[in-house]
Amino acid sequence: MEQNDLIYKPTHSKILEDGSFTWKAPSNIALIKYWGKREPQLPENASISFTLDACSTLTTINFSKGLPNENIDFDIYFEDEKKDDFKPKIEKFFERIKQYVPYISDYNFVIKTRNTFPHSSGIASSASGMAALTLCILSMEKALNPDISDELFYKKASFLARLGSGSAARSIEGPLVVWGEHHKIENSSDLFGIKFSGTVHENFKNYHDTILLVDKGEKQVSSTVGHNLMNNHSFAQQRFVQANENMIKISETLKTGDLKSFISIVESEALTLHSMMMTSHPYFILMKPNTLEIINKIWAFREKTNSNICFTLDAGANVHILFPEKEKESVNDFIISELIQFCQNNHYICDRVGFGARQIQ
Ligand code: PMV
């Protein structure tokens, strides 16, 4: 599929004066990390993530026809409060996607959005937020052109969401999404995410992700700054090669259900992501002392019980604890008795693998 195929062609006969659409889009947690990009928001390596279920963003757009406008006219509310400081990011997003969804220039918008996870939990909401907003806009396209196939709808949604936030490309579908072209993964593309089409072993069904909120503050390093750090990074090229090799390894592991191998790939990916930040210029340590306390406790628990619990990290201090459905009781007991003490205000979120975005209205 070429980018030109994703440009809206006004073949519609339908007229759309005003209305509203609501979508709920999930967050995702990368198993193989995307870190490093080139214009326009294209990844330097392929990545794969579990789509989450509970952590999501709910967005409604109200639209009404106005005079065609060079700059798209909108107001944005976050949790019922007008948020003008969110505008520049969305303006930039509209600017980027306008060539593919030109009809948006004919409307005024009111965007109302909220997250299902607590505000300032330190969890990035850009993936779920950009995915939900994109899907609302594409519902307008479907209203104008009801013939658009589901396949094209979801592909275009991932393509556009990517232009808002790279990892948002992986927040449209589920339970496992690949983004980034990879020679061993059929139909994979830098332009949009695709559902992982390989065999997935029973062990990974209903996999759990409990997020330990170690640091609920603002991100110390924004994604934009972080990705840019890879531009002149001494280890960048080796890292991109390694990530693509890990994609092959994890595809095999997902098939065989080998949990020990899954653990070693996933934890190594998390630590490599942080190593990249520690060895860039300027350099950052995004883990906090409690992040390390948690990691050490997980390793000790695994050693003692032979559990298949493991951790992964985003570009921050919070820890995602991944474990199979059949260990949920023992791991939950362990989390409560030994790990919660390291969370800010004892806060944590229980999530699991989900199946993608849903239209609410
Ligand atoms: O989508 P961005 O630009 O916020 O980048 C996210 C990068 C990581 O979360 C650190 C890794 C990933 O693949 O999700």
Short mmCIF file of N, CA and C in Angstrom, two decimals, residues 135-304:
data_model
loop_
_atom_site.label_atom_id
_atom_site.label_comp_id
_atom_site.label_asym_id
_atom_site.label_seq_id
_atom_site.Cartn_x
_atom_site.Cartn_y
_atom_site.Cartn_z
N LEU A 135 -9.42 8.03 15.32
CA LEU A 135 -10.58 7.20 14.98
C LEU A 135 -11.85 8.04 14.89
N CYS A 136 -11.97 9.06 15.74
CA CYS A 136 -13.14 9.96 15.66
C CYS A 136 -13.16 10.66 14.29
N ILE A 137 -11.98 11.12 13.86
CA ILE A 137 -11.91 11.81 12.56
C ILE A 137 -12.24 10.84 11.42
N LEU A 138 -11.73 9.62 11.55
CA LEU A 138 -12.02 8.66 10.48
C LEU A 138 -13.48 8.23 10.45
N SER A 139 -14.16 8.34 11.59
CA SER A 139 -15.61 8.07 11.57
C SER A 139 -16.32 9.10 10.69
N MET A 140 -15.78 10.32 10.67
CA MET A 140 -16.35 11.33 9.75
C MET A 140 -16.15 10.86 8.31
N GLU A 141 -14.97 10.34 8.05
CA GLU A 141 -14.69 9.87 6.68
C GLU A 141 -15.64 8.73 6.30
N LYS A 142 -15.89 7.87 7.26
CA LYS A 142 -16.80 6.74 6.98
C LYS A 142 -18.23 7.25 6.75
N ALA A 143 -18.58 8.34 7.47
CA ALA A 143 -19.91 8.91 7.25
C ALA A 143 -20.00 9.53 5.85
N LEU A 144 -18.89 10.10 5.39
CA LEU A 144 -18.87 10.71 4.05
C LEU A 144 -18.78 9.64 2.96
N ASN A 145 -18.06 8.59 3.29
CA ASN A 145 -17.84 7.54 2.31
C ASN A 145 -18.04 6.16 2.95
N PRO A 146 -19.31 5.73 3.09
CA PRO A 146 -19.59 4.47 3.81
C PRO A 146 -18.96 3.25 3.14
N ASP A 147 -18.45 3.41 1.93
CA ASP A 147 -17.88 2.25 1.24
C ASP A 147 -16.48 1.88 1.72
N ILE A 148 -15.87 2.71 2.52
CA ILE A 148 -14.51 2.41 2.96
C ILE A 148 -14.52 1.06 3.70
N SER A 149 -13.58 0.19 3.31
CA SER A 149 -13.58 -1.15 3.92
C SER A 149 -13.00 -1.06 5.33
N ASP A 150 -13.34 -2.06 6.16
CA ASP A 150 -12.79 -2.08 7.53
C ASP A 150 -11.27 -2.14 7.47
N GLU A 151 -10.77 -2.91 6.52
CA GLU A 151 -9.32 -3.07 6.44
C GLU A 151 -8.64 -1.72 6.20
N LEU A 152 -9.18 -0.97 5.23
CA LEU A 152 -8.59 0.33 4.93
C LEU A 152 -8.79 1.31 6.10
N PHE A 153 -9.96 1.23 6.72
CA PHE A 153 -10.27 2.11 7.85
C PHE A 153 -9.21 1.96 8.95
N TYR A 154 -8.93 0.72 9.34
CA TYR A 154 -7.99 0.50 10.46
C TYR A 154 -6.54 0.78 10.05
N LYS A 155 -6.22 0.49 8.80
CA LYS A 155 -4.88 0.77 8.31
C LYS A 155 -4.65 2.28 8.29
N LYS A 156 -5.64 3.00 7.79
CA LYS A 156 -5.51 4.46 7.72
C LYS A 156 -5.49 5.05 9.12
N ALA A 157 -6.28 4.46 10.04
CA ALA A 157 -6.29 4.95 11.42
C ALA A 157 -4.89 4.84 12.02
N SER A 158 -4.26 3.70 11.82
CA SER A 158 -2.92 3.49 12.37
C SER A 158 -1.92 4.44 11.70
N PHE A 159 -2.06 4.60 10.41
CA PHE A 159 -1.19 5.49 9.63
C PHE A 159 -1.26 6.93 10.15
N LEU A 160 -2.50 7.42 10.37
CA LEU A 160 -2.67 8.81 10.81
C LEU A 160 -2.25 8.97 12.27
N ALA A 161 -2.63 7.99 13.12
CA ALA A 161 -2.28 8.08 14.54
C ALA A 161 -0.76 8.14 14.69
N ARG A 162 -0.05 7.40 13.85
CA ARG A 162 1.41 7.41 13.86
C ARG A 162 1.98 8.82 13.69
N LEU A 163 1.28 9.62 12.88
CA LEU A 163 1.78 10.98 12.63
C LEU A 163 1.60 11.88 13.86
N GLY A 164 0.73 11.44 14.80
CA GLY A 164 0.58 12.18 16.05
C GLY A 164 1.60 11.74 17.08
N SER A 165 1.76 10.43 17.21
CA SER A 165 2.73 9.87 18.15
C SER A 165 3.07 8.48 17.61
N GLY A 166 4.35 8.21 17.38
CA GLY A 166 4.75 6.97 16.72
C GLY A 166 4.06 5.74 17.29
N SER A 167 4.14 5.58 18.61
CA SER A 167 3.61 4.34 19.20
C SER A 167 2.08 4.28 19.12
N ALA A 168 1.43 5.39 18.79
CA ALA A 168 -0.04 5.37 18.61
C ALA A 168 -0.43 4.47 17.44
N ALA A 169 0.51 4.24 16.52
CA ALA A 169 0.24 3.33 15.40
C ALA A 169 -0.11 1.94 15.91
N ARG A 170 0.35 1.62 17.14
CA ARG A 170 0.11 0.29 17.72
C ARG A 170 -1.07 0.29 18.68
N SER A 171 -1.85 1.38 18.70
CA SER A 171 -2.96 1.46 19.67
C SER A 171 -4.34 1.38 19.02
N ILE A 172 -4.40 0.85 17.81
CA ILE A 172 -5.69 0.75 17.12
C ILE A 172 -6.27 -0.65 17.28
N GLU A 173 -5.41 -1.65 17.05
CA GLU A 173 -5.90 -3.04 17.09
C GLU A 173 -5.21 -3.82 18.22
N GLY A 174 -5.45 -5.11 18.30
CA GLY A 174 -4.84 -5.94 19.32
C GLY A 174 -4.99 -7.39 18.93
N PRO A 175 -4.48 -8.32 19.73
CA PRO A 175 -3.79 -8.15 21.01
C PRO A 175 -2.29 -7.87 20.88
N LEU A 176 -1.72 -8.16 19.68
CA LEU A 176 -0.29 -7.91 19.47
C LEU A 176 -0.15 -7.15 18.16
N VAL A 177 0.58 -6.06 18.18
CA VAL A 177 0.70 -5.25 16.96
C VAL A 177 2.17 -5.02 16.63
N VAL A 178 2.49 -5.17 15.35
CA VAL A 178 3.84 -4.92 14.84
C VAL A 178 3.82 -3.62 14.06
N TRP A 179 4.79 -2.77 14.34
CA TRP A 179 4.93 -1.54 13.52
C TRP A 179 6.39 -1.45 13.10
N GLY A 180 6.60 -1.21 11.83
CA GLY A 180 7.95 -1.09 11.28
C GLY A 180 8.20 -2.24 10.32
N GLU A 181 8.80 -1.88 9.19
CA GLU A 181 9.04 -2.89 8.16
C GLU A 181 10.09 -3.89 8.63
N HIS A 182 9.76 -5.17 8.45
CA HIS A 182 10.70 -6.22 8.85
C HIS A 182 10.66 -7.31 7.79
N HIS A 183 11.86 -7.71 7.29
CA HIS A 183 11.87 -8.62 6.14
C HIS A 183 11.22 -9.97 6.44
N LYS A 184 11.15 -10.34 7.71
CA LYS A 184 10.57 -11.65 8.05
C LYS A 184 9.09 -11.55 8.41
N ILE A 185 8.56 -10.35 8.47
CA ILE A 185 7.16 -10.21 8.87
C ILE A 185 6.35 -9.66 7.71
N GLU A 186 5.55 -10.54 7.18
CA GLU A 186 4.77 -10.22 5.98
C GLU A 186 3.86 -9.02 6.22
N ASN A 187 3.79 -8.15 5.25
CA ASN A 187 2.94 -6.96 5.27
C ASN A 187 3.33 -5.92 6.31
N SER A 188 4.44 -6.12 7.00
CA SER A 188 4.85 -5.11 7.99
C SER A 188 5.27 -3.85 7.26
N SER A 189 5.07 -2.72 7.92
CA SER A 189 5.31 -1.44 7.24
C SER A 189 5.76 -0.38 8.24
N ASP A 190 6.58 0.54 7.76
CA ASP A 190 6.95 1.70 8.58
C ASP A 190 5.78 2.67 8.70
N LEU A 191 4.82 2.54 7.79
CA LEU A 191 3.75 3.55 7.70
C LEU A 191 2.62 3.31 8.70
N PHE A 192 2.38 2.05 9.06
CA PHE A 192 1.26 1.74 9.96
C PHE A 192 1.53 0.42 10.68
N GLY A 193 0.81 0.22 11.77
CA GLY A 193 0.91 -1.04 12.50
C GLY A 193 0.01 -2.09 11.87
N ILE A 194 0.40 -3.35 12.05
CA ILE A 194 -0.47 -4.46 11.60
C ILE A 194 -0.62 -5.43 12.77
N LYS A 195 -1.74 -6.15 12.78
CA LYS A 195 -1.91 -7.18 13.80
C LYS A 195 -0.85 -8.24 13.57
N PHE A 196 -0.21 -8.68 14.64
CA PHE A 196 0.78 -9.74 14.51
C PHE A 196 0.07 -10.98 13.99
N SER A 197 0.52 -11.51 12.85
CA SER A 197 -0.25 -12.58 12.23
C SER A 197 0.34 -13.96 12.48
N GLY A 198 1.46 -14.00 13.24
CA GLY A 198 2.05 -15.31 13.55
C GLY A 198 1.20 -16.08 14.55
N THR A 199 1.56 -17.33 14.76
CA THR A 199 0.85 -18.14 15.75
C THR A 199 1.20 -17.63 17.15
N VAL A 200 0.18 -17.56 18.00
CA VAL A 200 0.44 -17.13 19.38
C VAL A 200 0.01 -18.25 20.32
N HIS A 201 0.97 -18.72 21.11
CA HIS A 201 0.74 -19.84 22.03
C HIS A 201 -0.25 -19.45 23.13
N GLU A 202 -0.97 -20.45 23.58
CA GLU A 202 -1.95 -20.31 24.67
C GLU A 202 -1.38 -19.55 25.89
N ASN A 203 -0.10 -19.75 26.18
CA ASN A 203 0.55 -19.08 27.33
C ASN A 203 0.39 -17.58 27.31
N PHE A 204 0.24 -17.00 26.12
CA PHE A 204 0.19 -15.54 26.02
C PHE A 204 -1.23 -14.99 25.96
N LYS A 205 -2.21 -15.89 26.05
CA LYS A 205 -3.60 -15.42 26.05
C LYS A 205 -3.89 -14.79 27.40
N ASN A 206 -4.52 -13.67 27.39
CA ASN A 206 -4.90 -12.99 28.63
C ASN A 206 -3.69 -12.67 29.51
N TYR A 207 -2.58 -12.35 28.90
CA TYR A 207 -1.37 -11.99 29.66
C TYR A 207 -1.65 -10.75 30.49
N HIS A 208 -1.06 -10.71 31.67
CA HIS A 208 -1.33 -9.58 32.58
C HIS A 208 -0.21 -8.55 32.53
N ASP A 209 -0.58 -7.31 32.76
CA ASP A 209 0.39 -6.22 32.89
C ASP A 209 -0.07 -5.38 34.08
N THR A 210 0.64 -5.51 35.20
CA THR A 210 0.34 -4.67 36.36
C THR A 210 1.37 -3.55 36.37
N ILE A 211 0.87 -2.31 36.36
CA ILE A 211 1.78 -1.17 36.23
C ILE A 211 2.02 -0.56 37.60
N LEU A 212 3.27 -0.57 38.01
CA LEU A 212 3.62 -0.02 39.32
C LEU A 212 4.03 1.44 39.14
N LEU A 213 3.31 2.33 39.77
CA LEU A 213 3.54 3.77 39.57
C LEU A 213 4.59 4.27 40.55
N VAL A 214 5.82 4.20 40.08
CA VAL A 214 6.96 4.58 40.93
C VAL A 214 7.11 6.10 40.95
N ASP A 215 6.86 6.71 39.79
CA ASP A 215 7.03 8.16 39.69
C ASP A 215 5.90 8.71 38.85
N LYS A 216 5.03 9.48 39.51
CA LYS A 216 3.84 9.95 38.80
C LYS A 216 4.03 11.34 38.18
N GLY A 217 5.25 11.84 38.26
CA GLY A 217 5.50 13.20 37.76
C GLY A 217 5.53 13.27 36.25
N GLU A 218 5.73 14.48 35.77
CA GLU A 218 5.91 14.72 34.32
C GLU A 218 7.11 13.93 33.84
N LYS A 219 7.07 13.52 32.58
CA LYS A 219 8.22 12.81 32.01
C LYS A 219 9.46 13.70 32.07
N GLN A 220 10.57 13.10 32.50
CA GLN A 220 11.83 13.86 32.59
C GLN A 220 12.37 14.18 31.19
N VAL A 221 12.16 13.24 30.28
CA VAL A 221 12.62 13.43 28.90
C VAL A 221 11.42 13.20 27.98
N SER A 222 11.08 14.20 27.18
CA SER A 222 9.94 14.01 26.28
C SER A 222 10.33 12.99 25.20
N SER A 223 9.32 12.38 24.59
CA SER A 223 9.59 11.40 23.54
C SER A 223 10.41 12.02 22.41
N THR A 224 10.04 13.26 22.04
CA THR A 224 10.73 13.91 20.93
C THR A 224 12.21 14.05 21.23
N VAL A 225 12.51 14.54 22.45
CA VAL A 225 13.92 14.69 22.83
C VAL A 225 14.58 13.31 22.84
N GLY A 226 13.89 12.34 23.42
CA GLY A 226 14.44 10.99 23.55
C GLY A 226 14.80 10.37 22.19
N HIS A 227 13.86 10.42 21.26
CA HIS A 227 14.14 9.84 19.94
C HIS A 227 15.31 10.56 19.27
N ASN A 228 15.34 11.89 19.45
CA ASN A 228 16.42 12.66 18.82
C ASN A 228 17.79 12.28 19.36
N LEU A 229 17.82 11.81 20.61
CA LEU A 229 19.10 11.41 21.20
C LEU A 229 19.73 10.24 20.43
N MET A 230 18.90 9.54 19.67
CA MET A 230 19.42 8.40 18.91
C MET A 230 20.10 8.86 17.62
N ASN A 231 19.93 10.13 17.27
CA ASN A 231 20.45 10.57 15.97
C ASN A 231 21.97 10.49 15.84
N ASN A 232 22.67 10.95 16.87
CA ASN A 232 24.14 10.85 16.77
C ASN A 232 24.70 9.93 17.83
N HIS A 233 23.95 8.90 18.12
CA HIS A 233 24.31 7.99 19.21
C HIS A 233 25.31 6.94 18.70
N SER A 234 26.38 6.74 19.47
CA SER A 234 27.43 5.81 19.01
C SER A 234 26.91 4.40 18.79
N PHE A 235 25.90 3.99 19.57
CA PHE A 235 25.44 2.60 19.48
C PHE A 235 24.14 2.44 18.69
N ALA A 236 23.69 3.53 18.08
CA ALA A 236 22.36 3.50 17.47
C ALA A 236 22.22 2.41 16.41
N GLN A 237 23.19 2.34 15.50
CA GLN A 237 23.03 1.39 14.38
C GLN A 237 22.97 -0.05 14.88
N GLN A 238 23.87 -0.38 15.85
CA GLN A 238 23.83 -1.74 16.42
C GLN A 238 22.49 -2.00 17.10
N ARG A 239 21.98 -0.96 17.76
CA ARG A 239 20.70 -1.11 18.47
C ARG A 239 19.57 -1.44 17.48
N PHE A 240 19.54 -0.74 16.35
CA PHE A 240 18.45 -0.99 15.39
C PHE A 240 18.56 -2.42 14.83
N VAL A 241 19.79 -2.86 14.60
CA VAL A 241 19.98 -4.24 14.11
C VAL A 241 19.51 -5.23 15.19
N GLN A 242 19.91 -4.96 16.43
CA GLN A 242 19.54 -5.86 17.53
C GLN A 242 18.02 -5.95 17.69
N ALA A 243 17.35 -4.79 17.61
CA ALA A 243 15.88 -4.79 17.77
C ALA A 243 15.25 -5.66 16.69
N ASN A 244 15.74 -5.53 15.45
CA ASN A 244 15.15 -6.33 14.37
C ASN A 244 15.44 -7.82 14.55
N GLU A 245 16.62 -8.14 15.13
CA GLU A 245 16.90 -9.56 15.45
C GLU A 245 15.97 -10.04 16.56
N ASN A 246 15.75 -9.17 17.55
CA ASN A 246 14.85 -9.55 18.64
C ASN A 246 13.42 -9.76 18.16
N MET A 247 13.05 -9.09 17.09
CA MET A 247 11.71 -9.30 16.51
C MET A 247 11.57 -10.74 16.03
N ILE A 248 12.64 -11.26 15.44
CA ILE A 248 12.59 -12.65 14.96
C ILE A 248 12.51 -13.59 16.16
N LYS A 249 13.34 -13.30 17.16
CA LYS A 249 13.36 -14.18 18.35
C LYS A 249 12.01 -14.17 19.05
N ILE A 250 11.41 -13.00 19.19
CA ILE A 250 10.15 -12.96 19.94
C ILE A 250 9.01 -13.60 19.14
N SER A 251 9.07 -13.50 17.82
CA SER A 251 8.03 -14.14 17.01
C SER A 251 8.05 -15.65 17.25
N GLU A 252 9.27 -16.20 17.34
CA GLU A 252 9.44 -17.64 17.59
C GLU A 252 8.92 -18.00 18.98
N THR A 253 9.27 -17.16 19.94
CA THR A 253 8.86 -17.40 21.33
C THR A 253 7.35 -17.33 21.49
N LEU A 254 6.74 -16.39 20.78
CA LEU A 254 5.28 -16.27 20.86
C LEU A 254 4.63 -17.55 20.33
N LYS A 255 5.31 -18.16 19.35
CA LYS A 255 4.78 -19.37 18.74
C LYS A 255 4.95 -20.58 19.67
N THR A 256 6.16 -20.73 20.21
CA THR A 256 6.44 -21.94 21.01
C THR A 256 5.88 -21.83 22.42
N GLY A 257 5.67 -20.60 22.90
CA GLY A 257 5.18 -20.44 24.27
C GLY A 257 6.30 -20.55 25.30
N ASP A 258 7.55 -20.44 24.83
CA ASP A 258 8.69 -20.56 25.74
C ASP A 258 8.80 -19.29 26.60
N LEU A 259 8.29 -19.38 27.82
CA LEU A 259 8.20 -18.19 28.67
C LEU A 259 9.58 -17.71 29.15
N LYS A 260 10.51 -18.64 29.34
CA LYS A 260 11.84 -18.23 29.80
C LYS A 260 12.52 -17.37 28.73
N SER A 261 12.36 -17.79 27.50
CA SER A 261 12.95 -17.02 26.41
C SER A 261 12.24 -15.66 26.27
N PHE A 262 10.92 -15.65 26.42
CA PHE A 262 10.14 -14.40 26.38
C PHE A 262 10.69 -13.41 27.42
N ILE A 263 10.88 -13.93 28.66
CA ILE A 263 11.37 -13.08 29.75
C ILE A 263 12.71 -12.46 29.38
N SER A 264 13.61 -13.30 28.86
CA SER A 264 14.95 -12.77 28.62
C SER A 264 14.95 -11.74 27.49
N ILE A 265 14.11 -11.91 26.49
CA ILE A 265 14.06 -10.90 25.41
C ILE A 265 13.43 -9.61 25.94
N VAL A 266 12.32 -9.74 26.66
CA VAL A 266 11.57 -8.55 27.08
C VAL A 266 12.36 -7.72 28.10
N GLU A 267 12.98 -8.39 29.07
CA GLU A 267 13.74 -7.62 30.07
C GLU A 267 14.97 -6.98 29.43
N SER A 268 15.61 -7.72 28.54
CA SER A 268 16.79 -7.16 27.88
C SER A 268 16.40 -5.93 27.05
N GLU A 269 15.26 -5.99 26.38
CA GLU A 269 14.79 -4.83 25.59
C GLU A 269 14.59 -3.60 26.49
N ALA A 270 13.97 -3.82 27.66
CA ALA A 270 13.71 -2.70 28.57
C ALA A 270 15.02 -2.08 29.04
N LEU A 271 15.97 -2.94 29.42
CA LEU A 271 17.24 -2.42 29.93
C LEU A 271 18.05 -1.78 28.81
N THR A 272 17.91 -2.31 27.60
CA THR A 272 18.63 -1.70 26.47
C THR A 272 18.09 -0.30 26.18
N LEU A 273 16.77 -0.16 26.22
CA LEU A 273 16.16 1.17 26.02
C LEU A 273 16.78 2.17 27.01
N HIS A 274 16.85 1.76 28.26
CA HIS A 274 17.40 2.67 29.27
C HIS A 274 18.91 2.86 29.10
N SER A 275 19.59 1.82 28.63
CA SER A 275 21.03 1.96 28.37
C SER A 275 21.29 2.98 27.28
N MET A 276 20.39 3.01 26.30
CA MET A 276 20.54 3.99 25.22
C MET A 276 20.47 5.41 25.78
N MET A 277 19.58 5.57 26.75
CA MET A 277 19.45 6.92 27.34
C MET A 277 20.62 7.25 28.23
N MET A 278 21.19 6.24 28.85
CA MET A 278 22.34 6.49 29.74
C MET A 278 23.60 6.78 28.95
N THR A 279 23.62 6.34 27.67
CA THR A 279 24.85 6.48 26.89
C THR A 279 24.69 7.49 25.75
N SER A 280 23.67 8.34 25.85
CA SER A 280 23.50 9.38 24.82
C SER A 280 24.08 10.70 25.36
N HIS A 281 24.08 11.71 24.53
CA HIS A 281 24.55 13.04 24.94
C HIS A 281 23.49 14.05 24.60
N PRO A 282 22.87 14.75 25.57
CA PRO A 282 23.08 14.55 27.00
C PRO A 282 22.57 13.17 27.44
N TYR A 283 22.98 12.72 28.61
CA TYR A 283 22.60 11.40 29.13
C TYR A 283 21.58 11.54 30.26
N PHE A 284 20.79 10.49 30.40
CA PHE A 284 19.73 10.52 31.42
C PHE A 284 19.65 9.17 32.14
N ILE A 285 19.30 9.23 33.40
CA ILE A 285 18.90 8.00 34.11
C ILE A 285 17.43 8.18 34.43
N LEU A 286 16.60 7.40 33.78
CA LEU A 286 15.15 7.57 33.97
C LEU A 286 14.60 6.63 35.03
N MET A 287 15.39 5.66 35.45
CA MET A 287 14.94 4.80 36.54
C MET A 287 15.14 5.55 37.85
N LYS A 288 14.33 5.21 38.84
CA LYS A 288 14.47 5.75 40.18
C LYS A 288 14.97 4.62 41.08
N PRO A 289 15.47 4.94 42.27
CA PRO A 289 15.90 3.86 43.17
C PRO A 289 14.83 2.78 43.33
N ASN A 290 13.56 3.18 43.41
CA ASN A 290 12.51 2.18 43.60
C ASN A 290 12.29 1.31 42.36
N THR A 291 12.64 1.83 41.19
CA THR A 291 12.56 1.00 39.98
C THR A 291 13.51 -0.19 40.16
N LEU A 292 14.71 0.10 40.63
CA LEU A 292 15.70 -0.97 40.82
C LEU A 292 15.31 -1.90 41.96
N GLU A 293 14.72 -1.33 43.02
CA GLU A 293 14.25 -2.19 44.13
C GLU A 293 13.26 -3.22 43.57
N ILE A 294 12.35 -2.74 42.74
CA ILE A 294 11.32 -3.63 42.19
C ILE A 294 11.96 -4.70 41.30
N ILE A 295 12.88 -4.27 40.44
CA ILE A 295 13.53 -5.23 39.53
C ILE A 295 14.25 -6.32 40.34
N ASN A 296 14.97 -5.90 41.37
CA ASN A 296 15.69 -6.89 42.18
C ASN A 296 14.74 -7.84 42.89
N LYS A 297 13.63 -7.31 43.37
CA LYS A 297 12.63 -8.17 44.04
C LYS A 297 12.05 -9.18 43.04
N ILE A 298 11.79 -8.71 41.83
CA ILE A 298 11.24 -9.61 40.80
C ILE A 298 12.23 -10.74 40.52
N TRP A 299 13.49 -10.37 40.39
CA TRP A 299 14.50 -11.40 40.10
C TRP A 299 14.62 -12.40 41.25
N ALA A 300 14.55 -11.91 42.48
CA ALA A 300 14.66 -12.80 43.65
C ALA A 300 13.45 -13.74 43.70
N PHE A 301 12.26 -13.18 43.42
CA PHE A 301 11.03 -13.98 43.44
C PHE A 301 11.08 -15.07 42.37
N ARG A 302 11.59 -14.70 41.23
CA ARG A 302 11.68 -15.66 40.11
C ARG A 302 12.65 -16.79 40.45
N GLU A 303 13.76 -16.40 41.04
CA GLU A 303 14.78 -17.37 41.46
C GLU A 303 14.18 -18.36 42.47
N LYS A 304 13.43 -17.80 43.42
CA LYS A 304 12.91 -18.63 44.52
C LYS A 304 11.75 -19.52 44.05
#
